[in-house]
C-alpha cells in the first residue's frame, strides 16, 4: 500500500538535508489513510495510549515504510510484532526518530491478516513489555584506563 516513489523522495530529501549521526529511524506517516472508520478510530486511540506511556511522539507507527540506520537497528531487542514500537525502542537506545509524510494507497489485492481483537491483545501485552524496557533502560558510561585517572 506504500508507493515506492516515496522511497525515492525520502532518499533525495536525506541527501539534500544530511541527518545528524543520532538519526536512527525515519518512519513514514501516511496522509489520507485508506482505512475504515473503525480501524482509524482504533489506531488513533492506540497511538494516544502508546505515546502517553512511551513518549515516542510518533503519530503513525503502523505505517510500513521505515528506514533504519544499520547500527541503530542492530542494537534493538527483538520480538514478534515489534514494528509498532520501533520509534520508542530507537529513542530508548539514544537515537533520534524523524517522520516523513507519504501517500497511502488503497489495498488492491488480498485482505488484511490483522483483526481488531488480535491486534488489541498482542499490542497490549507488547506495550506493557516495551514500557518496562524503556523504564528500566540504563546505559552506563564505560571509561578506559586513561580516562579514569
XYZ file of N, CA, C and O in Angstrom:
596
model
N 0.806 -1.191 0.000
C 0.000 0.000 0.000
C 0.857 1.266 0.000
O 0.328 2.348 -0.141
N 2.149 1.118 0.202
C 3.042 2.272 0.147
C 3.554 2.445 -1.266
O 3.905 1.477 -1.941
N 3.616 3.674 -1.713
C 4.085 3.986 -3.059
C 5.614 3.953 -3.082
O 6.255 4.687 -2.326
N 6.224 3.120 -3.921
C 7.689 3.053 -3.993
C 8.326 4.417 -4.310
O 9.468 4.662 -3.941
N 7.591 5.306 -4.960
C 8.122 6.637 -5.255
C 8.446 7.405 -3.980
O 9.314 8.281 -3.976
N 7.754 7.072 -2.892
C 8.032 7.751 -1.623
C 9.436 7.429 -1.116
O 10.073 8.259 -0.462
N 9.931 6.227 -1.403
C 11.310 5.894 -1.017
C 12.308 6.786 -1.737
O 13.269 7.277 -1.133
N 12.076 7.015 -3.013
C 12.949 7.894 -3.784
C 12.891 9.327 -3.241
O 13.916 9.978 -3.065
N 11.671 9.819 -2.957
C 11.527 11.162 -2.382
C 12.276 11.277 -1.053
O 12.958 12.257 -0.786
N 12.139 10.251 -0.228
C 12.798 10.251 1.070
C 14.313 10.234 0.903
O 15.042 10.976 1.571
N 14.803 9.391 0.020
C 16.252 9.306 -0.217
C 16.807 10.649 -0.703
O 17.841 11.103 -0.233
N 16.091 11.290 -1.618
C 16.527 12.594 -2.121
C 16.512 13.644 -1.006
O 17.416 14.470 -0.909
N 15.495 13.602 -0.166
C 15.419 14.538 0.950
C 16.622 14.363 1.883
O 17.250 15.334 2.297
N 16.941 13.115 2.208
C 18.059 12.854 3.119
C 19.399 13.252 2.501
O 20.310 13.683 3.210
N 19.534 13.110 1.188
C 20.771 13.547 0.528
C 20.913 15.067 0.565
O 22.007 15.587 0.741
N 19.806 15.789 0.419
C 19.845 17.244 0.434
C 19.934 17.814 1.847
O 20.431 18.910 2.045
N 19.426 17.083 2.839
C 19.431 17.512 4.237
C 20.070 16.404 5.073
O 19.360 15.630 5.709
N 21.391 16.317 5.051
C 22.050 15.222 5.783
C 21.622 15.205 7.251
O 21.666 16.241 7.923
N 21.181 14.058 7.723
C 20.696 13.957 9.101
C 21.845 13.926 10.101
O 22.994 13.700 9.738
N 21.505 14.134 11.358
C 22.501 14.023 12.418
C 22.934 12.558 12.539
O 22.231 11.649 12.106
N 24.078 12.360 13.138
C 24.583 10.990 13.341
C 23.681 10.191 14.275
O 23.728 8.975 14.283
N 22.870 10.882 15.054
C 21.996 10.196 16.008
C 20.691 9.717 15.365
O 19.950 8.965 15.987
N 20.404 10.151 14.120
C 19.169 9.708 13.480
C 19.232 8.201 13.258
O 20.088 7.704 12.537
N 18.332 7.487 13.914
C 18.335 6.032 13.820
C 17.204 5.478 12.989
O 17.267 4.360 12.492
N 16.119 6.270 12.838
C 14.931 5.772 12.155
C 14.212 6.920 11.466
O 14.019 7.980 12.059
N 13.826 6.682 10.222
C 12.901 7.566 9.520
C 11.637 6.740 9.317
O 11.673 5.689 8.683
N 10.542 7.216 9.897
C 9.281 6.483 9.852
C 8.297 7.206 8.945
O 8.134 8.422 9.054
N 7.649 6.454 8.073
C 6.618 7.038 7.234
C 5.395 7.417 8.051
O 5.078 6.771 9.059
N 4.738 8.473 7.650
C 3.471 8.895 8.252
C 2.481 9.069 7.107
O 2.653 9.930 6.251
N 1.472 8.213 7.094
C 0.521 8.209 5.986
C -0.420 9.414 6.064
O -0.990 9.682 7.114
N -0.547 10.109 4.952
C -1.560 11.156 4.871
C -2.769 10.556 4.155
O -2.624 9.684 3.304
N -3.940 10.995 4.526
C -5.179 10.485 3.930
C -5.207 8.950 3.911
O -5.207 8.327 2.849
N -5.220 8.361 5.092
C -5.236 6.901 5.185
C -6.469 6.310 4.537
O -7.553 6.864 4.613
N -6.284 5.153 3.914
C -7.375 4.444 3.237
C -7.882 3.291 4.097
O -7.837 2.135 3.701
N -8.348 3.614 5.283
C -8.865 2.611 6.210
C -10.300 2.957 6.574
O -10.725 4.098 6.463
N -11.016 1.952 7.058
C -12.383 2.182 7.508
C -12.418 2.964 8.815
O -11.397 3.136 9.499
N -13.611 3.437 9.170
C -13.777 4.278 10.361
C -13.353 3.555 11.641
O -12.687 4.150 12.501
N -13.715 2.280 11.788
C -13.364 1.538 12.999
C -11.844 1.385 13.124
O -11.274 1.590 14.198
N -11.193 1.052 12.033
C -9.744 0.876 12.054
C -9.032 2.202 12.354
O -8.072 2.240 13.114
N -9.517 3.289 11.771
C -8.934 4.598 12.039
C -9.106 4.996 13.499
O -8.163 5.482 14.141
N -10.297 4.791 14.040
C -10.555 5.141 15.441
C -9.692 4.301 16.379
O -9.081 4.832 17.315
N -9.631 3.011 16.131
C -8.813 2.134 16.973
C -7.342 2.530 16.907
O -6.640 2.544 17.928
N -6.871 2.878 15.719
C -5.481 3.284 15.545
C -5.183 4.572 16.301
O -4.149 4.697 16.958
N -6.084 5.528 16.230
C -5.879 6.800 16.939
C -5.831 6.598 18.446
O -4.995 7.176 19.134
N -6.735 5.772 18.957
C -6.756 5.502 20.400
C -5.474 4.792 20.815
O -4.829 5.168 21.801
N -5.090 3.762 20.059
C -3.867 3.017 20.385
C -2.637 3.924 20.316
O -1.749 3.834 21.183
N -2.575 4.802 19.325
C -1.434 5.714 19.219
C -1.375 6.664 20.406
O -0.294 6.933 20.945
N -2.511 7.179 20.838
C -2.524 8.082 22.000
C -2.045 7.374 23.268
O -1.297 7.943 24.058
N -2.500 6.149 23.462
C -2.079 5.387 24.639
C -0.575 5.111 24.570
O 0.149 5.301 25.548
N -0.101 4.671 23.398
C 1.324 4.383 23.230
C 2.172 5.621 23.485
O 3.168 5.582 24.195
N 1.769 6.752 22.916
C 2.523 7.996 23.093
C 2.529 8.412 24.560
O 3.563 8.810 25.095
N 1.389 8.283 25.242
C 1.306 8.663 26.657
C 2.230 7.807 27.521
O 2.893 8.313 28.420
N 2.289 6.513 27.231
C 3.112 5.621 28.051
C 4.588 5.638 27.668
O 5.461 5.587 28.530
N 4.872 5.691 26.375
C 6.254 5.555 25.922
C 6.904 6.883 25.564
O 8.134 6.964 25.479
N 6.099 7.895 25.299
C 6.633 9.212 24.979
C 7.413 9.278 23.681
O 8.300 10.100 23.533
N 7.070 8.420 22.717
C 7.849 8.424 21.468
C 7.369 9.480 20.472
O 8.057 9.777 19.513
N 6.183 10.057 20.671
C 5.656 11.150 19.845
C 5.544 10.824 18.356
O 5.508 11.725 17.534
N 5.509 9.559 17.994
C 5.361 9.163 16.593
C 3.887 8.931 16.319
O 3.232 8.186 17.035
N 3.379 9.561 15.279
C 1.934 9.550 15.058
C 1.404 8.345 14.294
O 0.215 8.068 14.346
N 2.259 7.605 13.582
C 1.760 6.504 12.744
C 2.756 5.345 12.743
O 3.405 5.073 11.735
N 2.854 4.629 13.847
C 3.833 3.545 13.917
C 3.443 2.337 13.076
O 4.285 1.479 12.812
N 2.190 2.257 12.643
C 1.760 1.113 11.835
C 2.115 1.271 10.362
O 1.965 0.330 9.593
N 2.592 2.434 9.967
C 2.988 2.622 8.580
C 4.145 1.675 8.260
O 5.099 1.555 9.032
N 4.064 1.027 7.129
C 5.070 0.028 6.768
C 6.382 0.583 6.259
O 7.375 -0.132 6.197
N 6.428 1.862 5.902
C 7.650 2.420 5.346
C 8.541 2.946 6.474
O 8.186 3.893 7.164
N 9.669 2.290 6.669
C 10.621 2.691 7.697
C 12.030 2.482 7.164
O 12.310 1.468 6.544
N 12.903 3.448 7.402
C 14.312 3.316 7.056
C 15.118 3.420 8.341
O 14.876 4.319 9.154
N 16.061 2.504 8.495
C 16.880 2.461 9.700
C 18.340 2.695 9.364
O 18.822 2.256 8.322
N 19.041 3.311 10.280
C 20.491 3.285 10.239
C 20.860 1.888 10.748
O 20.336 1.437 11.778
N 21.707 1.191 10.050
C 22.011 -0.210 10.390
C 22.467 -0.359 11.837
O 22.033 -1.274 12.540
N 23.313 0.540 12.303
C 23.809 0.427 13.678
C 22.689 0.597 14.696
O 22.721 0.005 15.769
N 21.696 1.376 14.356
C 20.558 1.576 15.252
C 19.699 0.315 15.335
O 19.278 -0.093 16.410
N 19.470 -0.304 14.218
C 18.632 -1.499 14.173
C 19.290 -2.680 14.892
O 18.631 -3.439 15.590
N 20.589 -2.804 14.738
C 21.296 -3.940 15.354
C 21.186 -3.941 16.873
O 21.250 -4.990 17.492
N 21.033 -2.789 17.468
C 21.014 -2.709 18.930
C 19.655 -2.895 19.566
O 19.535 -2.861 20.787
N 18.615 -3.115 18.755
C 17.277 -3.229 19.324
C 16.984 -4.650 19.772
O 17.408 -5.611 19.131
N 16.216 -4.795 20.867
C 15.775 -6.145 21.238
C 14.795 -6.636 20.183
O 14.149 -5.835 19.511
N 14.694 -7.935 20.020
C 13.801 -8.488 19.001
C 12.617 -9.192 19.656
O 12.775 -9.933 20.632
N 11.421 -8.969 19.111
C 10.231 -9.735 19.462
C 9.233 -9.597 18.317
O 9.308 -8.660 17.526
N 8.320 -10.554 18.215
C 7.313 -10.518 17.155
C 6.449 -9.264 17.288
O 6.189 -8.798 18.394
N 6.007 -8.742 16.171
C 5.119 -7.573 16.117
C 5.727 -6.317 16.724
O 5.021 -5.450 17.209
N 7.039 -6.214 16.678
C 7.696 -5.060 17.301
C 7.622 -3.792 16.458
O 8.001 -2.725 16.917
N 7.086 -3.896 15.228
C 7.054 -2.740 14.333
C 6.355 -1.533 14.944
O 6.701 -0.411 14.651
N 5.378 -1.765 15.818
C 4.664 -0.656 16.452
C 5.555 0.136 17.406
O 5.245 1.272 17.750
N 6.623 -0.479 17.843
C 7.427 0.104 18.912
C 8.830 0.522 18.469
O 9.645 0.913 19.293
N 9.112 0.432 17.175
C 10.438 0.847 16.701
C 10.820 2.254 17.163
O 11.923 2.455 17.653
N 9.949 3.258 17.027
C 10.367 4.597 17.455
C 10.738 4.660 18.935
O 11.760 5.259 19.299
N 9.949 4.060 19.787
C 10.249 4.080 21.222
C 11.546 3.348 21.522
O 12.355 3.792 22.349
N 11.783 2.228 20.845
C 12.999 1.455 21.089
C 14.244 2.188 20.588
O 15.301 2.144 21.223
N 14.120 2.860 19.440
C 15.246 3.642 18.925
C 15.562 4.788 19.884
O 16.718 5.042 20.213
N 14.530 5.470 20.369
C 14.743 6.573 21.321
C 15.305 6.056 22.637
O 16.148 6.700 23.255
N 14.859 4.878 23.071
C 15.378 4.270 24.297
C 16.883 4.068 24.197
O 17.618 4.230 25.161
N 17.357 3.738 22.997
C 18.784 3.488 22.788
C 19.568 4.778 22.514
O 20.747 4.723 22.199
N 18.894 5.930 22.610
C 19.593 7.197 22.423
C 19.538 7.756 21.015
O 20.186 8.754 20.714
N 18.772 7.133 20.136
C 18.675 7.599 18.761
C 17.552 8.596 18.563
O 16.702 8.781 19.431
N 17.569 9.225 17.415
C 16.515 10.164 17.041
C 15.619 9.529 15.985
O 16.063 8.674 15.217
N 14.373 9.979 15.958
C 13.385 9.475 15.012
C 12.823 10.664 14.239
O 12.541 11.709 14.819
N 12.687 10.487 12.942
C 12.101 11.513 12.088
C 10.911 10.898 11.355
O 10.978 9.735 10.943
N 9.836 11.652 11.216
C 8.694 11.193 10.432
C 8.712 11.878 9.075
O 9.108 13.031 8.956
N 8.267 11.146 8.065
C 8.255 11.653 6.693
C 6.890 11.337 6.110
O 6.469 10.178 6.107
N 6.187 12.355 5.647
C 4.841 12.165 5.129
C 4.855 11.429 3.788
O 5.613 11.781 2.893
N 4.031 10.385 3.689
C 3.952 9.579 2.465
C 2.497 9.397 2.055
O 1.582 9.689 2.822
N 2.303 8.884 0.858
C 0.957 8.596 0.371
C 0.541 7.193 0.788
O 1.366 6.286 0.851
N -0.721 7.035 1.081
C -1.286 5.728 1.395
C -2.219 5.365 0.254
O -3.098 6.143 -0.102
N -1.988 4.217 -0.325
C -2.809 3.789 -1.461
C -3.797 2.720 -1.004
O -3.512 1.964 -0.077
N -4.935 2.640 -1.646
C -5.909 1.600 -1.291
C -5.333 0.203 -1.571
O -4.543 0.026 -2.496
N -5.717 -0.746 -0.761
C -5.308 -2.137 -0.979
C -5.952 -2.633 -2.264
O -7.152 -2.521 -2.441
N -5.139 -3.178 -3.169
C -5.662 -3.647 -4.451
C -5.905 -5.151 -4.462
O -6.744 -5.645 -5.213
N -5.168 -5.883 -3.674
C -5.288 -7.333 -3.666
C -5.245 -7.845 -2.232
O -4.572 -7.272 -1.387
N -5.940 -8.927 -1.987
C -5.879 -9.581 -0.692
C -6.646 -8.838 0.384
O -7.288 -7.827 0.139
N -6.545 -9.373 1.584
C -7.204 -8.771 2.746
C -6.211 -8.711 3.886
O -5.245 -9.472 3.936
N -6.475 -7.834 4.818
C -5.604 -7.698 5.981
C -5.623 -8.983 6.806
O -6.669 -9.620 6.954
N -4.502 -9.349 7.324
C -4.413 -10.548 8.159
C -4.574 -10.202 9.634
O -4.459 -11.043 10.501
N -4.799 -8.934 9.932
C -4.978 -8.484 11.302
C -6.427 -8.127 11.544
O -7.032 -7.401 10.770
N -6.965 -8.609 12.636
C -8.299 -8.210 13.063
C -8.182 -7.268 14.249
O -7.106 -7.090 14.831
N -9.271 -6.666 14.621
C -9.272 -5.687 15.713
C -8.812 -6.326 17.022
O -7.935 -5.804 17.711
N -9.405 -7.467 17.393
C -9.124 -8.045 18.702
C -7.742 -8.676 18.794
O -7.093 -8.593 19.834
N -7.256 -9.314 17.712
C -5.911 -9.886 17.800
C -4.863 -8.784 17.883
O -3.888 -8.895 18.614
N -5.063 -7.696 17.172
C -4.115 -6.577 17.282
C -4.156 -5.977 18.674
O -3.134 -5.624 19.241
N -5.356 -5.849 19.236
C -5.512 -5.276 20.567
C -4.814 -6.131 21.619
O -4.046 -5.624 22.438
N -5.046 -7.439 21.581
C -4.467 -8.325 22.593
C -2.946 -8.359 22.501
O -2.247 -8.174 23.506
N -2.418 -8.583 21.314
C -0.964 -8.649 21.144
C -0.334 -7.300 21.472
O 0.656 -7.219 22.189
N -0.938 -6.234 20.968
C -0.389 -4.902 21.188
C -0.372 -4.506 22.646
O 0.574 -3.865 23.115
N -1.408 -4.869 23.407
C -1.479 -4.503 24.826
C -0.365 -5.181 25.616
O 0.310 -4.538 26.428
N -0.156 -6.467 25.398
C 0.912 -7.173 26.127
C 2.289 -6.649 25.728
O 3.159 -6.457 26.573
N 2.472 -6.394 24.432
C 3.757 -5.852 23.988
C 3.992 -4.456 24.546
O 5.117 -4.100 24.898
N 2.938 -3.651 24.622
C 3.074 -2.305 25.176
C 3.565 -2.353 26.620
O 4.451 -1.583 27.014
N 3.042 -3.272 27.389
C 3.494 -3.422 28.781
C 4.977 -3.789 28.813
O 5.759 -3.235 29.583
N 5.371 -4.717 27.949
C 6.777 -5.123 27.904
C 7.706 -4.001 27.470
O 8.773 -3.789 28.054
N 7.319 -3.249 26.448
C 8.155 -2.151 25.973
C 8.186 -1.027 26.998
O 9.229 -0.401 27.208
N 7.076 -0.785 27.673
C 7.047 0.212 28.754
C 8.081 -0.162 29.818
O 8.866 0.663 30.263
N 8.094 -1.449 30.189
C 9.056 -1.917 31.181
C 10.494 -1.728 30.665
O 11.358 -1.239 31.391
N 10.737 -2.122 29.419
C 12.076 -1.958 28.843
C 12.533 -0.500 28.867
O 13.673 -0.204 29.222
N 11.651 0.394 28.483
C 12.013 1.817 28.415
C 12.235 2.395 29.816
O 13.145 3.206 30.017
N 11.434 1.986 30.759
C 11.599 2.485 32.135
C 12.867 1.951 32.784
O 13.453 2.601 33.642
N 13.290 0.760 32.397
C 14.448 0.112 33.013
C 15.735 0.353 32.237
O 16.784 -0.163 32.615
N 15.662 1.129 31.175
C 16.847 1.361 30.339
C 17.928 2.040 31.148
O 17.682 2.969 31.904
N 19.123 1.553 30.984
C 20.269 2.119 31.679
C 21.474 1.903 30.781
O 21.733 0.790 30.332
N 22.184 2.969 30.502
C 23.324 2.892 29.606
C 24.542 3.455 30.334
O 24.808 4.654 30.271
N 25.237 2.603 31.064
C 26.385 3.090 31.840
C 27.491 3.608 30.935
O 27.658 3.153 29.808
N 28.216 4.576 31.435
C 29.360 5.118 30.720
C 30.577 4.294 31.106
O 30.880 4.128 32.291
N 31.254 3.761 30.109
C 32.436 2.937 30.355
C 33.665 3.776 30.035
O 33.811 4.293 28.927
N 34.530 3.914 30.998
C 35.760 4.673 30.810
C 36.915 3.710 30.615
O 36.980 2.670 31.266
N 37.819 4.067 29.728
C 39.008 3.224 29.612
C 40.024 3.694 30.658
O 39.798 4.648 31.390
N 41.138 3.021 30.756
C 42.130 3.298 31.793
C 42.616 4.744 31.773
O 42.838 5.345 32.814
N 42.798 5.325 30.600
C 43.350 6.675 30.509
C 42.344 7.732 30.942
O 42.719 8.782 31.411
N 41.042 7.451 30.793
C 40.034 8.435 31.181
C 39.720 8.373 32.666
O 39.248 9.338 33.231
N 39.954 7.259 33.284
C 39.549 7.059 34.680
C 40.481 7.702 35.674
O 40.195 7.778 36.870
N 41.627 8.192 35.271
C 42.584 8.766 36.244
C 42.671 10.225 36.179
O 42.480 10.960 35.374
